[in-house]
Amino acid sequence: MITNARIASTGSYLPERVMTNSELETLVDTTDDWIMARTGIRERRIAAPDQSSLDLAEQAALAAMKQGGFTADDIDLIVLATCTPEKVFPSTACLLQERLGIHGCAAFDVQAACAGFIYAFGTANSFIRSGMAKRALVIGSETMSRVIDWTDRSTCVIFADGAGAVILEATEEPGVLSTHLHADGAYKDLLEVPGWVSDDYDQGYETAPYMKMKGNEVFKVAVRELGRSVEEALAANDMERDQVDWLIPHQANIRIINAVAKRLQLPEERVVKTIERHGNTSAASVPLALDEACRDGRIQRGQVILLEAFGGGFAWGSALAVY
């Protein structure tokens, strides 16, 4: 029998604080119309001062476990995607493992920026298909507000905080059909948080570097590579575009989402969009969108879903699955 991985349950968590475009108008030279036209974002969530990526991940994980009826004893792998970890080490996954009362199984972080969840999802899928795990907790959790320069209009209007989770479990039925992961470090300077770990720590945390992004260049590469990755997933499974029921894209920018959907020839009503209310939550955006669409009934069992994301590195990827 061939062992597949299926999405058994989903969960998510958003911080309580809502930051609107009107509030950003008081911080930088921008307007609600400007932000909506260029990003599609109207509001985003910001973590409280005492909340970390670990706290957000814990709530998303508990939601996924509750939905699936799972306990700590049911989980034998934790893969957590984040580029805003709790500590340099131990990994946020290990810290989460302790919070959840899970002991002994493999637990580790994946860092691929906004593509992190797709990387974590692909990694967990491989663990299950190889027989190394039977039930994996896969999470994307970010507190991007901690690496934002709130005087930089090109980034502070886009990024936000949140966490999403899925539990993958072994099955003989169709589940994850394929995952496709790519990266190219030649584009490293287009989207980055410069310096820090290898720099002199004596500089102090108050001078920690912030995110830098060359938006126009990122847009061009993202649309091109995401389109290729989507087509790669379809070709690998000998499927046509019209066989995809739902596209769950990384909520990076409404223009990127629409460009990829157009390339897939998917109508707007079959694309899950949360960017207007969530902003770009990096590695958390795909599982946040997936959880919302599963819980509100849009995505039904047996439907084909296509996940995709693109982030700093550059790193990007896609995953095709039967939900």
PDB file of C-alpha atoms in Angstrom:
ATOM      1  CA  MET A   1       0.000   0.000   0.000  1.00  0.00           C
ATOM      2  CA  ILE A   2       1.180   3.527  -0.783  1.00  0.00           C
ATOM      3  CA  THR A   3       1.131   5.835   2.222  1.00  0.00           C
ATOM      4  CA  ASN A   4      -0.147   9.323   1.522  1.00  0.00           C
ATOM      5  CA  ALA A   5      -0.563  12.364   3.751  1.00  0.00           C
ATOM      6  CA  ARG A   6      -3.979  13.981   4.061  1.00  0.00           C
ATOM      7  CA  ILE A   7      -5.023  17.223   5.715  1.00  0.00           C
ATOM      8  CA  ALA A   8      -6.861  15.969   8.783  1.00  0.00           C
ATOM      9  CA  SER A   9      -7.609  19.344  10.386  1.00  0.00           C
ATOM     10  CA  THR A  10      -6.727  23.024  10.331  1.00  0.00           C
ATOM     11  CA  GLY A  11      -6.436  25.869  12.832  1.00  0.00           C
ATOM     12  CA  SER A  12      -5.450  29.511  13.035  1.00  0.00           C
ATOM     13  CA  TYR A  13      -4.990  32.444  15.356  1.00  0.00           C
ATOM     14  CA  LEU A  14      -4.951  36.200  14.833  1.00  0.00           C
ATOM     15  CA  PRO A  15      -3.903  38.777  17.452  1.00  0.00           C
ATOM     16  CA  GLU A  16      -6.715  40.930  18.783  1.00  0.00           C
ATOM     17  CA  ARG A  17      -5.296  44.298  17.752  1.00  0.00           C
ATOM     18  CA  VAL A  18      -6.501  45.536  14.374  1.00  0.00           C
ATOM     19  CA  MET A  19      -4.412  48.199  12.624  1.00  0.00           C
ATOM     20  CA  THR A  20      -6.311  49.989   9.873  1.00  0.00           C
ATOM     21  CA  ASN A  21      -4.986  51.972   6.954  1.00  0.00           C
ATOM     22  CA  SER A  22      -6.303  55.098   8.649  1.00  0.00           C
ATOM     23  CA  GLU A  23      -3.939  54.477  11.550  1.00  0.00           C
ATOM     24  CA  LEU A  24      -1.027  54.061   9.147  1.00  0.00           C
ATOM     25  CA  GLU A  25      -1.891  57.435   7.635  1.00  0.00           C
ATOM     26  CA  THR A  26      -0.770  58.951  10.943  1.00  0.00           C
ATOM     27  CA  LEU A  27       2.587  57.148  10.834  1.00  0.00           C
ATOM     28  CA  VAL A  28       3.800  57.498   7.232  1.00  0.00           C
ATOM     29  CA  ASP A  29       3.010  59.458   4.091  1.00  0.00           C
ATOM     30  CA  THR A  30       0.245  57.238   2.727  1.00  0.00           C
ATOM     31  CA  THR A  31      -3.514  56.990   2.276  1.00  0.00           C
ATOM     32  CA  ASP A  32      -6.105  54.253   2.441  1.00  0.00           C
ATOM     33  CA  ASP A  33      -6.658  54.570  -1.320  1.00  0.00           C
ATOM     34  CA  TRP A  34      -2.910  54.250  -2.030  1.00  0.00           C
ATOM     35  CA  ILE A  35      -2.555  51.134   0.128  1.00  0.00           C
ATOM     36  CA  MET A  36      -5.687  49.467  -1.256  1.00  0.00           C
ATOM     37  CA  ALA A  37      -4.727  50.157  -4.870  1.00  0.00           C
ATOM     38  CA  ARG A  38      -1.200  48.771  -4.539  1.00  0.00           C
ATOM     39  CA  THR A  39      -1.664  45.935  -2.054  1.00  0.00           C
ATOM     40  CA  GLY A  40      -5.359  45.172  -1.546  1.00  0.00           C
ATOM     41  CA  ILE A  41      -4.931  45.510   2.228  1.00  0.00           C
ATOM     42  CA  ARG A  42      -7.449  47.422   4.345  1.00  0.00           C
ATOM     43  CA  GLU A  43      -6.429  46.219   7.809  1.00  0.00           C
ATOM     44  CA  ARG A  44      -4.012  43.836   9.497  1.00  0.00           C
ATOM     45  CA  ARG A  45      -3.434  42.256  12.932  1.00  0.00           C
ATOM     46  CA  ILE A  46      -0.562  43.242  15.215  1.00  0.00           C
ATOM     47  CA  ALA A  47       0.669  41.108  18.106  1.00  0.00           C
ATOM     48  CA  ALA A  48       0.505  42.538  21.617  1.00  0.00           C
ATOM     49  CA  PRO A  49       3.839  43.524  23.201  1.00  0.00           C
ATOM     50  CA  ASP A  50       3.818  40.366  25.308  1.00  0.00           C
ATOM     51  CA  GLN A  51       2.914  38.048  22.405  1.00  0.00           C
ATOM     52  CA  SER A  52       5.528  36.165  20.390  1.00  0.00           C
ATOM     53  CA  SER A  53       5.480  33.829  17.394  1.00  0.00           C
ATOM     54  CA  LEU A  54       5.449  30.969  19.900  1.00  0.00           C
ATOM     55  CA  ASP A  55       2.277  32.274  21.558  1.00  0.00           C
ATOM     56  CA  LEU A  56       0.512  32.625  18.219  1.00  0.00           C
ATOM     57  CA  ALA A  57       1.682  29.179  17.082  1.00  0.00           C
ATOM     58  CA  GLU A  58       0.386  27.586  20.274  1.00  0.00           C
ATOM     59  CA  GLN A  59      -3.122  28.933  19.743  1.00  0.00           C
ATOM     60  CA  ALA A  60      -3.211  27.864  16.084  1.00  0.00           C
ATOM     61  CA  ALA A  61      -1.931  24.395  16.995  1.00  0.00           C
ATOM     62  CA  LEU A  62      -4.527  23.967  19.743  1.00  0.00           C
ATOM     63  CA  ALA A  63      -7.279  24.989  17.306  1.00  0.00           C
ATOM     64  CA  ALA A  64      -6.132  22.388  14.756  1.00  0.00           C
ATOM     65  CA  MET A  65      -5.861  19.690  17.430  1.00  0.00           C
ATOM     66  CA  LYS A  66      -9.319  20.510  18.776  1.00  0.00           C
ATOM     67  CA  GLN A  67     -10.911  20.442  15.330  1.00  0.00           C
ATOM     68  CA  GLY A  68      -9.412  17.022  14.585  1.00  0.00           C
ATOM     69  CA  GLY A  69      -9.983  15.614  18.047  1.00  0.00           C
ATOM     70  CA  PHE A  70      -6.254  15.010  18.539  1.00  0.00           C
ATOM     71  CA  THR A  71      -4.263  14.948  21.753  1.00  0.00           C
ATOM     72  CA  ALA A  72      -0.562  15.459  22.393  1.00  0.00           C
ATOM     73  CA  ASP A  73      -0.048  11.689  22.174  1.00  0.00           C
ATOM     74  CA  ASP A  74      -1.323  11.680  18.588  1.00  0.00           C
ATOM     75  CA  ILE A  75       1.412  13.985  17.221  1.00  0.00           C
ATOM     76  CA  ASP A  76       4.755  12.465  16.226  1.00  0.00           C
ATOM     77  CA  LEU A  77       6.284  15.332  14.222  1.00  0.00           C
ATOM     78  CA  ILE A  78       6.276  19.130  14.523  1.00  0.00           C
ATOM     79  CA  VAL A  79       7.505  21.329  11.672  1.00  0.00           C
ATOM     80  CA  LEU A  80       7.187  25.059  12.289  1.00  0.00           C
ATOM     81  CA  ALA A  81       7.807  27.697   9.640  1.00  0.00           C
ATOM     82  CA  THR A  82       8.846  31.145  10.839  1.00  0.00           C
ATOM     83  CA  CYS A  83      11.318  33.896  10.047  1.00  0.00           C
ATOM     84  CA  THR A  84      10.529  35.643  13.362  1.00  0.00           C
ATOM     85  CA  PRO A  85      11.436  32.902  15.853  1.00  0.00           C
ATOM     86  CA  GLU A  86      11.119  33.035  19.615  1.00  0.00           C
ATOM     87  CA  LYS A  87      14.895  32.593  20.048  1.00  0.00           C
ATOM     88  CA  VAL A  88      17.950  31.867  17.932  1.00  0.00           C
ATOM     89  CA  PHE A  89      17.747  28.490  19.662  1.00  0.00           C
ATOM     90  CA  PRO A  90      16.087  26.346  20.902  1.00  0.00           C
ATOM     91  CA  SER A  91      13.827  26.243  17.872  1.00  0.00           C
ATOM     92  CA  THR A  92      10.337  27.639  18.219  1.00  0.00           C
ATOM     93  CA  ALA A  93       9.102  24.134  17.327  1.00  0.00           C
ATOM     94  CA  CYS A  94      10.850  22.680  20.385  1.00  0.00           C
ATOM     95  CA  LEU A  95       9.433  25.406  22.599  1.00  0.00           C
ATOM     96  CA  LEU A  96       5.976  24.713  21.192  1.00  0.00           C
ATOM     97  CA  GLN A  97       6.472  20.995  21.764  1.00  0.00           C
ATOM     98  CA  GLU A  98       7.033  21.694  25.454  1.00  0.00           C
ATOM     99  CA  ARG A  99       3.975  23.979  25.638  1.00  0.00           C
ATOM    100  CA  LEU A 100       1.757  21.285  24.126  1.00  0.00           C
ATOM    101  CA  GLY A 101       3.077  18.515  26.351  1.00  0.00           C
ATOM    102  CA  ILE A 102       4.485  16.510  23.446  1.00  0.00           C
ATOM    103  CA  HIS A 103       7.667  14.564  24.180  1.00  0.00           C
ATOM    104  CA  GLY A 104      10.291  12.747  22.140  1.00  0.00           C
ATOM    105  CA  CYS A 105       9.200  13.259  18.544  1.00  0.00           C
ATOM    106  CA  ALA A 106      11.167  15.300  16.008  1.00  0.00           C
ATOM    107  CA  ALA A 107      10.474  19.040  16.201  1.00  0.00           C
ATOM    108  CA  PHE A 108      12.256  21.689  14.157  1.00  0.00           C
ATOM    109  CA  ASP A 109      11.885  25.060  12.462  1.00  0.00           C
ATOM    110  CA  VAL A 110      11.935  25.782   8.735  1.00  0.00           C
ATOM    111  CA  GLN A 111      13.027  29.211   7.517  1.00  0.00           C
ATOM    112  CA  ALA A 112      12.033  30.122   3.984  1.00  0.00           C
ATOM    113  CA  ALA A 113      10.421  33.492   4.756  1.00  0.00           C
ATOM    114  CA  CYS A 114       6.963  33.787   3.159  1.00  0.00           C
ATOM    115  CA  ALA A 115       7.413  30.402   1.457  1.00  0.00           C
ATOM    116  CA  GLY A 116       8.093  28.783   4.822  1.00  0.00           C
ATOM    117  CA  PHE A 117       4.751  27.027   5.226  1.00  0.00           C
ATOM    118  CA  ILE A 118       4.983  25.397   1.790  1.00  0.00           C
ATOM    119  CA  TYR A 119       8.474  24.189   2.708  1.00  0.00           C
ATOM    120  CA  ALA A 120       7.237  22.871   6.069  1.00  0.00           C
ATOM    121  CA  PHE A 121       4.219  21.244   4.419  1.00  0.00           C
ATOM    122  CA  GLY A 122       6.429  19.537   1.833  1.00  0.00           C
ATOM    123  CA  THR A 123       8.847  18.350   4.515  1.00  0.00           C
ATOM    124  CA  ALA A 124       6.092  16.857   6.664  1.00  0.00           C
ATOM    125  CA  ASN A 125       4.554  15.208   3.608  1.00  0.00           C
ATOM    126  CA  SER A 126       7.883  13.506   2.878  1.00  0.00           C
ATOM    127  CA  PHE A 127       8.187  12.304   6.484  1.00  0.00           C
ATOM    128  CA  ILE A 128       4.746  10.695   6.294  1.00  0.00           C
ATOM    129  CA  ARG A 129       5.207   9.171   2.842  1.00  0.00           C
ATOM    130  CA  SER A 130       8.506   7.627   3.943  1.00  0.00           C
ATOM    131  CA  GLY A 131       6.942   6.123   7.055  1.00  0.00           C
ATOM    132  CA  MET A 132       8.976   8.308   9.457  1.00  0.00           C
ATOM    133  CA  ALA A 133       5.836   9.941  10.873  1.00  0.00           C
ATOM    134  CA  LYS A 134       2.135   9.147  11.071  1.00  0.00           C
ATOM    135  CA  ARG A 135       0.686  12.473  12.176  1.00  0.00           C
ATOM    136  CA  ALA A 136       2.448  15.810  11.742  1.00  0.00           C
ATOM    137  CA  LEU A 137       1.637  19.239  13.130  1.00  0.00           C
ATOM    138  CA  VAL A 138       2.660  21.808  10.510  1.00  0.00           C
ATOM    139  CA  ILE A 139       2.571  25.483  11.444  1.00  0.00           C
ATOM    140  CA  GLY A 140       3.342  28.895  10.013  1.00  0.00           C
ATOM    141  CA  SER A 141       3.658  31.594  12.664  1.00  0.00           C
ATOM    142  CA  GLU A 142       4.977  35.139  12.374  1.00  0.00           C
ATOM    143  CA  THR A 143       5.298  38.403  14.244  1.00  0.00           C
ATOM    144  CA  MET A 144       6.439  40.449  11.263  1.00  0.00           C
ATOM    145  CA  SER A 145       5.639  43.674  13.112  1.00  0.00           C
ATOM    146  CA  ARG A 146       8.883  43.114  15.065  1.00  0.00           C
ATOM    147  CA  VAL A 147      11.068  43.422  11.946  1.00  0.00           C
ATOM    148  CA  ILE A 148       9.190  46.302  10.303  1.00  0.00           C
ATOM    149  CA  ASP A 149      10.545  49.817  10.058  1.00  0.00           C
ATOM    150  CA  TRP A 150       7.385  51.793  10.798  1.00  0.00           C
ATOM    151  CA  THR A 151       8.758  54.776   8.864  1.00  0.00           C
ATOM    152  CA  ASP A 152       9.193  52.714   5.656  1.00  0.00           C
ATOM    153  CA  ARG A 153       6.020  53.012   3.590  1.00  0.00           C
ATOM    154  CA  SER A 154       7.049  50.189   1.247  1.00  0.00           C
ATOM    155  CA  THR A 155       6.922  47.552   3.991  1.00  0.00           C
ATOM    156  CA  CYS A 156       4.973  48.774   7.022  1.00  0.00           C
ATOM    157  CA  VAL A 157       1.667  48.889   5.118  1.00  0.00           C
ATOM    158  CA  ILE A 158       2.017  45.255   3.984  1.00  0.00           C
ATOM    159  CA  PHE A 159       3.266  42.934   6.710  1.00  0.00           C
ATOM    160  CA  ALA A 160       1.379  41.677   9.763  1.00  0.00           C
ATOM    161  CA  ASP A 161       1.144  38.976  12.428  1.00  0.00           C
ATOM    162  CA  GLY A 162      -0.698  35.673  12.739  1.00  0.00           C
ATOM    163  CA  ALA A 163      -0.419  31.895  12.780  1.00  0.00           C
ATOM    164  CA  GLY A 164      -1.997  28.986  10.933  1.00  0.00           C
ATOM    165  CA  ALA A 165      -1.683  25.237  11.350  1.00  0.00           C
ATOM    166  CA  VAL A 166      -2.601  21.960   9.687  1.00  0.00           C
ATOM    167  CA  ILE A 167      -2.340  18.404  10.907  1.00  0.00           C
ATOM    168  CA  LEU A 168      -1.277  15.916   8.252  1.00  0.00           C
ATOM    169  CA  GLU A 169      -1.904  12.227   8.861  1.00  0.00           C
ATOM    170  CA  ALA A 170      -1.002   9.005   7.084  1.00  0.00           C
ATOM    171  CA  THR A 171      -3.682   7.504   4.862  1.00  0.00           C
ATOM    172  CA  GLU A 172      -4.081   5.118   1.959  1.00  0.00           C
ATOM    173  CA  GLU A 173      -6.609   7.466   0.382  1.00  0.00           C
ATOM    174  CA  PRO A 174      -5.660  10.368  -1.928  1.00  0.00           C
ATOM    175  CA  GLY A 175      -4.230  13.336  -0.055  1.00  0.00           C
ATOM    176  CA  VAL A 176      -1.190  15.448  -0.849  1.00  0.00           C
ATOM    177  CA  LEU A 177      -0.526  14.725  -4.510  1.00  0.00           C
ATOM    178  CA  SER A 178       2.829  16.509  -4.828  1.00  0.00           C
ATOM    179  CA  THR A 179       4.917  19.375  -3.491  1.00  0.00           C
ATOM    180  CA  HIS A 180       7.429  21.461  -5.427  1.00  0.00           C
ATOM    181  CA  LEU A 181      10.088  23.567  -3.711  1.00  0.00           C
ATOM    182  CA  HIS A 182      12.563  25.996  -5.279  1.00  0.00           C
ATOM    183  CA  ALA A 183      15.008  28.741  -4.303  1.00  0.00           C
ATOM    184  CA  ASP A 184      17.526  31.076  -5.904  1.00  0.00           C
ATOM    185  CA  GLY A 185      19.903  33.013  -3.663  1.00  0.00           C
ATOM    186  CA  ALA A 186      20.892  35.264  -6.559  1.00  0.00           C
ATOM    187  CA  TYR A 187      17.883  37.403  -5.596  1.00  0.00           C
ATOM    188  CA  LYS A 188      18.870  37.679  -1.922  1.00  0.00           C
ATOM    189  CA  ASP A 189      19.187  41.480  -1.932  1.00  0.00           C
ATOM    190  CA  LEU A 190      15.660  42.154  -3.196  1.00  0.00           C
ATOM    191  CA  LEU A 191      13.904  41.129   0.016  1.00  0.00           C
ATOM    192  CA  GLU A 192      15.846  40.740   3.241  1.00  0.00           C
ATOM    193  CA  VAL A 193      16.436  41.639   6.858  1.00  0.00           C
ATOM    194  CA  PRO A 194      20.120  42.557   6.630  1.00  0.00           C
ATOM    195  CA  GLY A 195      22.672  41.477   9.193  1.00  0.00           C
ATOM    196  CA  TRP A 196      22.150  40.483  12.807  1.00  0.00           C
ATOM    197  CA  VAL A 197      23.229  36.964  13.887  1.00  0.00           C
ATOM    198  CA  SER A 198      26.720  37.119  12.359  1.00  0.00           C
ATOM    199  CA  ASP A 199      27.123  40.785  13.289  1.00  0.00           C
ATOM    200  CA  ASP A 200      28.541  42.211  16.502  1.00  0.00           C
ATOM    201  CA  TYR A 201      25.934  41.719  19.244  1.00  0.00           C
ATOM    202  CA  ASP A 202      27.431  44.686  21.105  1.00  0.00           C
ATOM    203  CA  GLN A 203      25.468  46.947  18.773  1.00  0.00           C
ATOM    204  CA  GLY A 204      22.423  46.247  20.993  1.00  0.00           C
ATOM    205  CA  TYR A 205      18.880  45.189  20.173  1.00  0.00           C
ATOM    206  CA  GLU A 206      17.728  48.783  19.794  1.00  0.00           C
ATOM    207  CA  THR A 207      19.675  48.955  16.528  1.00  0.00           C
ATOM    208  CA  ALA A 208      18.359  45.644  15.161  1.00  0.00           C
ATOM    209  CA  PRO A 209      17.966  45.795  11.369  1.00  0.00           C
ATOM    210  CA  TYR A 210      14.584  45.955   9.691  1.00  0.00           C
ATOM    211  CA  MET A 211      13.139  44.453   6.564  1.00  0.00           C
ATOM    212  CA  LYS A 212      14.170  45.902   3.212  1.00  0.00           C
ATOM    213  CA  MET A 213      12.256  45.238   0.007  1.00  0.00           C
ATOM    214  CA  LYS A 214      12.562  46.291  -3.630  1.00  0.00           C
ATOM    215  CA  GLY A 215       8.894  45.862  -4.408  1.00  0.00           C
ATOM    216  CA  ASN A 216       8.835  46.180  -8.194  1.00  0.00           C
ATOM    217  CA  GLU A 217      11.619  43.642  -8.678  1.00  0.00           C
ATOM    218  CA  VAL A 218      10.038  41.232  -6.198  1.00  0.00           C
ATOM    219  CA  PHE A 219       6.705  41.478  -8.023  1.00  0.00           C
ATOM    220  CA  LYS A 220       8.199  40.553 -11.402  1.00  0.00           C
ATOM    221  CA  VAL A 221      10.083  37.500 -10.170  1.00  0.00           C
ATOM    222  CA  ALA A 222       7.227  36.343  -7.933  1.00  0.00           C
ATOM    223  CA  VAL A 223       4.630  36.330 -10.718  1.00  0.00           C
ATOM    224  CA  ARG A 224       6.979  34.516 -13.102  1.00  0.00           C
ATOM    225  CA  GLU A 225       8.171  31.824 -10.689  1.00  0.00           C
ATOM    226  CA  LEU A 226       4.824  31.225  -9.016  1.00  0.00           C
ATOM    227  CA  GLY A 227       3.251  30.730 -12.435  1.00  0.00           C
ATOM    228  CA  ARG A 228       5.903  28.175 -13.311  1.00  0.00           C
ATOM    229  CA  SER A 229       5.513  26.403  -9.987  1.00  0.00           C
ATOM    230  CA  VAL A 230       1.753  26.148 -10.421  1.00  0.00           C
ATOM    231  CA  GLU A 231       2.167  24.705 -13.910  1.00  0.00           C
ATOM    232  CA  GLU A 232       4.815  22.307 -12.582  1.00  0.00           C
ATOM    233  CA  ALA A 233       2.367  20.951  -9.998  1.00  0.00           C
ATOM    234  CA  LEU A 234      -0.340  20.399 -12.611  1.00  0.00           C
ATOM    235  CA  ALA A 235       2.051  18.721 -15.040  1.00  0.00           C
ATOM    236  CA  ALA A 236       3.422  16.421 -12.329  1.00  0.00           C
ATOM    237  CA  ASN A 237      -0.092  15.113 -11.729  1.00  0.00           C
ATOM    238  CA  ASP A 238      -1.241  15.151 -15.362  1.00  0.00           C
ATOM    239  CA  MET A 239      -4.016  17.563 -14.459  1.00  0.00           C
ATOM    240  CA  GLU A 240      -5.643  20.455 -16.275  1.00  0.00           C
ATOM    241  CA  ARG A 241      -6.316  23.889 -14.809  1.00  0.00           C
ATOM    242  CA  ASP A 242     -10.071  23.310 -14.628  1.00  0.00           C
ATOM    243  CA  GLN A 243      -9.527  20.334 -12.309  1.00  0.00           C
ATOM    244  CA  VAL A 244      -8.361  22.664  -9.536  1.00  0.00           C
ATOM    245  CA  ASP A 245     -11.258  23.608  -7.278  1.00  0.00           C
ATOM    246  CA  TRP A 246      -9.442  26.158  -5.105  1.00  0.00           C
ATOM    247  CA  LEU A 247      -6.285  28.224  -5.242  1.00  0.00           C
ATOM    248  CA  ILE A 248      -4.993  29.134  -1.786  1.00  0.00           C
ATOM    249  CA  PRO A 249      -2.177  31.602  -2.515  1.00  0.00           C
ATOM    250  CA  HIS A 250       0.282  33.369  -0.270  1.00  0.00           C
ATOM    251  CA  GLN A 251      -1.432  36.631   0.638  1.00  0.00           C
ATOM    252  CA  ALA A 252       1.458  38.845  -0.454  1.00  0.00           C
ATOM    253  CA  ASN A 253      -0.155  41.437  -2.664  1.00  0.00           C
ATOM    254  CA  ILE A 254      -3.516  41.472  -4.442  1.00  0.00           C
ATOM    255  CA  ARG A 255      -1.804  42.131  -7.771  1.00  0.00           C
ATOM    256  CA  ILE A 256       0.374  39.016  -7.425  1.00  0.00           C
ATOM    257  CA  ILE A 257      -2.618  36.908  -6.384  1.00  0.00           C
ATOM    258  CA  ASN A 258      -4.664  38.097  -9.358  1.00  0.00           C
ATOM    259  CA  ALA A 259      -1.779  37.580 -11.792  1.00  0.00           C
ATOM    260  CA  VAL A 260      -1.282  33.955 -10.711  1.00  0.00           C
ATOM    261  CA  ALA A 261      -5.043  33.289 -10.806  1.00  0.00           C
ATOM    262  CA  LYS A 262      -5.206  34.733 -14.307  1.00  0.00           C
ATOM    263  CA  ARG A 263      -2.362  32.470 -15.433  1.00  0.00           C
ATOM    264  CA  LEU A 264      -4.298  29.506 -14.022  1.00  0.00           C
ATOM    265  CA  GLN A 265      -7.478  30.816 -15.680  1.00  0.00           C
ATOM    266  CA  LEU A 266      -9.267  30.438 -12.353  1.00  0.00           C
ATOM    267  CA  PRO A 267     -12.314  32.644 -11.727  1.00  0.00           C
ATOM    268  CA  GLU A 268     -12.118  34.970  -8.735  1.00  0.00           C
ATOM    269  CA  GLU A 269     -14.698  32.991  -6.772  1.00  0.00           C
ATOM    270  CA  ARG A 270     -12.318  29.998  -6.661  1.00  0.00           C
ATOM    271  CA  VAL A 271      -9.399  31.943  -5.190  1.00  0.00           C
ATOM    272  CA  VAL A 272      -9.201  32.273  -1.413  1.00  0.00           C
ATOM    273  CA  LYS A 273      -8.310  35.855  -0.531  1.00  0.00           C
ATOM    274  CA  THR A 274      -7.787  37.081   3.017  1.00  0.00           C
ATOM    275  CA  ILE A 275      -5.241  39.802   2.323  1.00  0.00           C
ATOM    276  CA  GLU A 276      -7.742  42.664   2.743  1.00  0.00           C
ATOM    277  CA  ARG A 277      -8.242  41.753   6.432  1.00  0.00           C
ATOM    278  CA  HIS A 278      -5.008  39.929   7.296  1.00  0.00           C
ATOM    279  CA  GLY A 279      -2.267  41.679   5.323  1.00  0.00           C
ATOM    280  CA  ASN A 280       0.849  39.685   4.485  1.00  0.00           C
ATOM    281  CA  THR A 281       1.539  37.381   7.421  1.00  0.00           C
ATOM    282  CA  SER A 282       4.512  35.704   5.718  1.00  0.00           C
ATOM    283  CA  ALA A 283       4.696  31.964   6.527  1.00  0.00           C
ATOM    284  CA  ALA A 284       1.315  32.159   8.283  1.00  0.00           C
ATOM    285  CA  SER A 285      -0.687  33.454   5.325  1.00  0.00           C
ATOM    286  CA  VAL A 286      -1.384  30.199   3.450  1.00  0.00           C
ATOM    287  CA  PRO A 287      -2.534  28.163   6.492  1.00  0.00           C
ATOM    288  CA  LEU A 288      -4.580  31.146   7.739  1.00  0.00           C
ATOM    289  CA  ALA A 289      -6.396  31.337   4.402  1.00  0.00           C
ATOM    290  CA  LEU A 290      -6.789  27.561   4.227  1.00  0.00           C
ATOM    291  CA  ASP A 291      -8.292  27.372   7.708  1.00  0.00           C
ATOM    292  CA  GLU A 292     -10.748  30.166   7.012  1.00  0.00           C
ATOM    293  CA  ALA A 293     -11.997  28.568   3.791  1.00  0.00           C
ATOM    294  CA  CYS A 294     -12.264  25.119   5.379  1.00  0.00           C
ATOM    295  CA  ARG A 295     -14.162  26.353   8.428  1.00  0.00           C
ATOM    296  CA  ASP A 296     -16.618  28.515   6.505  1.00  0.00           C
ATOM    297  CA  GLY A 297     -17.488  25.599   4.238  1.00  0.00           C
ATOM    298  CA  ARG A 298     -16.078  26.837   0.958  1.00  0.00           C
ATOM    299  CA  ILE A 299     -13.549  24.012   0.722  1.00  0.00           C
ATOM    300  CA  GLN A 300     -15.188  20.578   0.861  1.00  0.00           C
ATOM    301  CA  ARG A 301     -13.732  17.098   1.287  1.00  0.00           C
ATOM    302  CA  GLY A 302     -12.670  15.569  -2.026  1.00  0.00           C
ATOM    303  CA  GLN A 303     -11.941  18.902  -3.684  1.00  0.00           C
ATOM    304  CA  VAL A 304      -8.558  19.643  -5.243  1.00  0.00           C
ATOM    305  CA  ILE A 305      -6.662  22.529  -3.668  1.00  0.00           C
ATOM    306  CA  LEU A 306      -3.515  24.241  -4.867  1.00  0.00           C
ATOM    307  CA  LEU A 307      -1.281  26.034  -2.362  1.00  0.00           C
ATOM    308  CA  GLU A 308       1.526  28.379  -3.442  1.00  0.00           C
ATOM    309  CA  ALA A 309       3.875  30.910  -1.866  1.00  0.00           C
ATOM    310  CA  PHE A 310       6.896  33.071  -2.615  1.00  0.00           C
ATOM    311  CA  GLY A 311       9.309  34.720  -0.207  1.00  0.00           C
ATOM    312  CA  GLY A 312      12.730  36.094   0.565  1.00  0.00           C
ATOM    313  CA  GLY A 313      15.664  33.963  -0.458  1.00  0.00           C
ATOM    314  CA  PHE A 314      14.153  33.935  -3.014  1.00  0.00           C
ATOM    315  CA  ALA A 315      12.268  30.783  -2.055  1.00  0.00           C
ATOM    316  CA  TRP A 316       9.013  29.586  -3.577  1.00  0.00           C
ATOM    317  CA  GLY A 317       6.901  26.504  -4.045  1.00  0.00           C
ATOM    318  CA  SER A 318       3.532  24.872  -4.532  1.00  0.00           C
ATOM    319  CA  ALA A 319       1.552  21.922  -3.250  1.00  0.00           C
ATOM    320  CA  LEU A 320      -1.384  20.120  -4.858  1.00  0.00           C
ATOM    321  CA  ALA A 321      -3.707  18.099  -2.651  1.00  0.00           C
ATOM    322  CA  VAL A 322      -7.093  16.472  -2.387  1.00  0.00           C
ATOM    323  CA  TYR A 323      -8.652  17.912   0.741  1.00  0.00           C
TER     324      TYR A 323
END
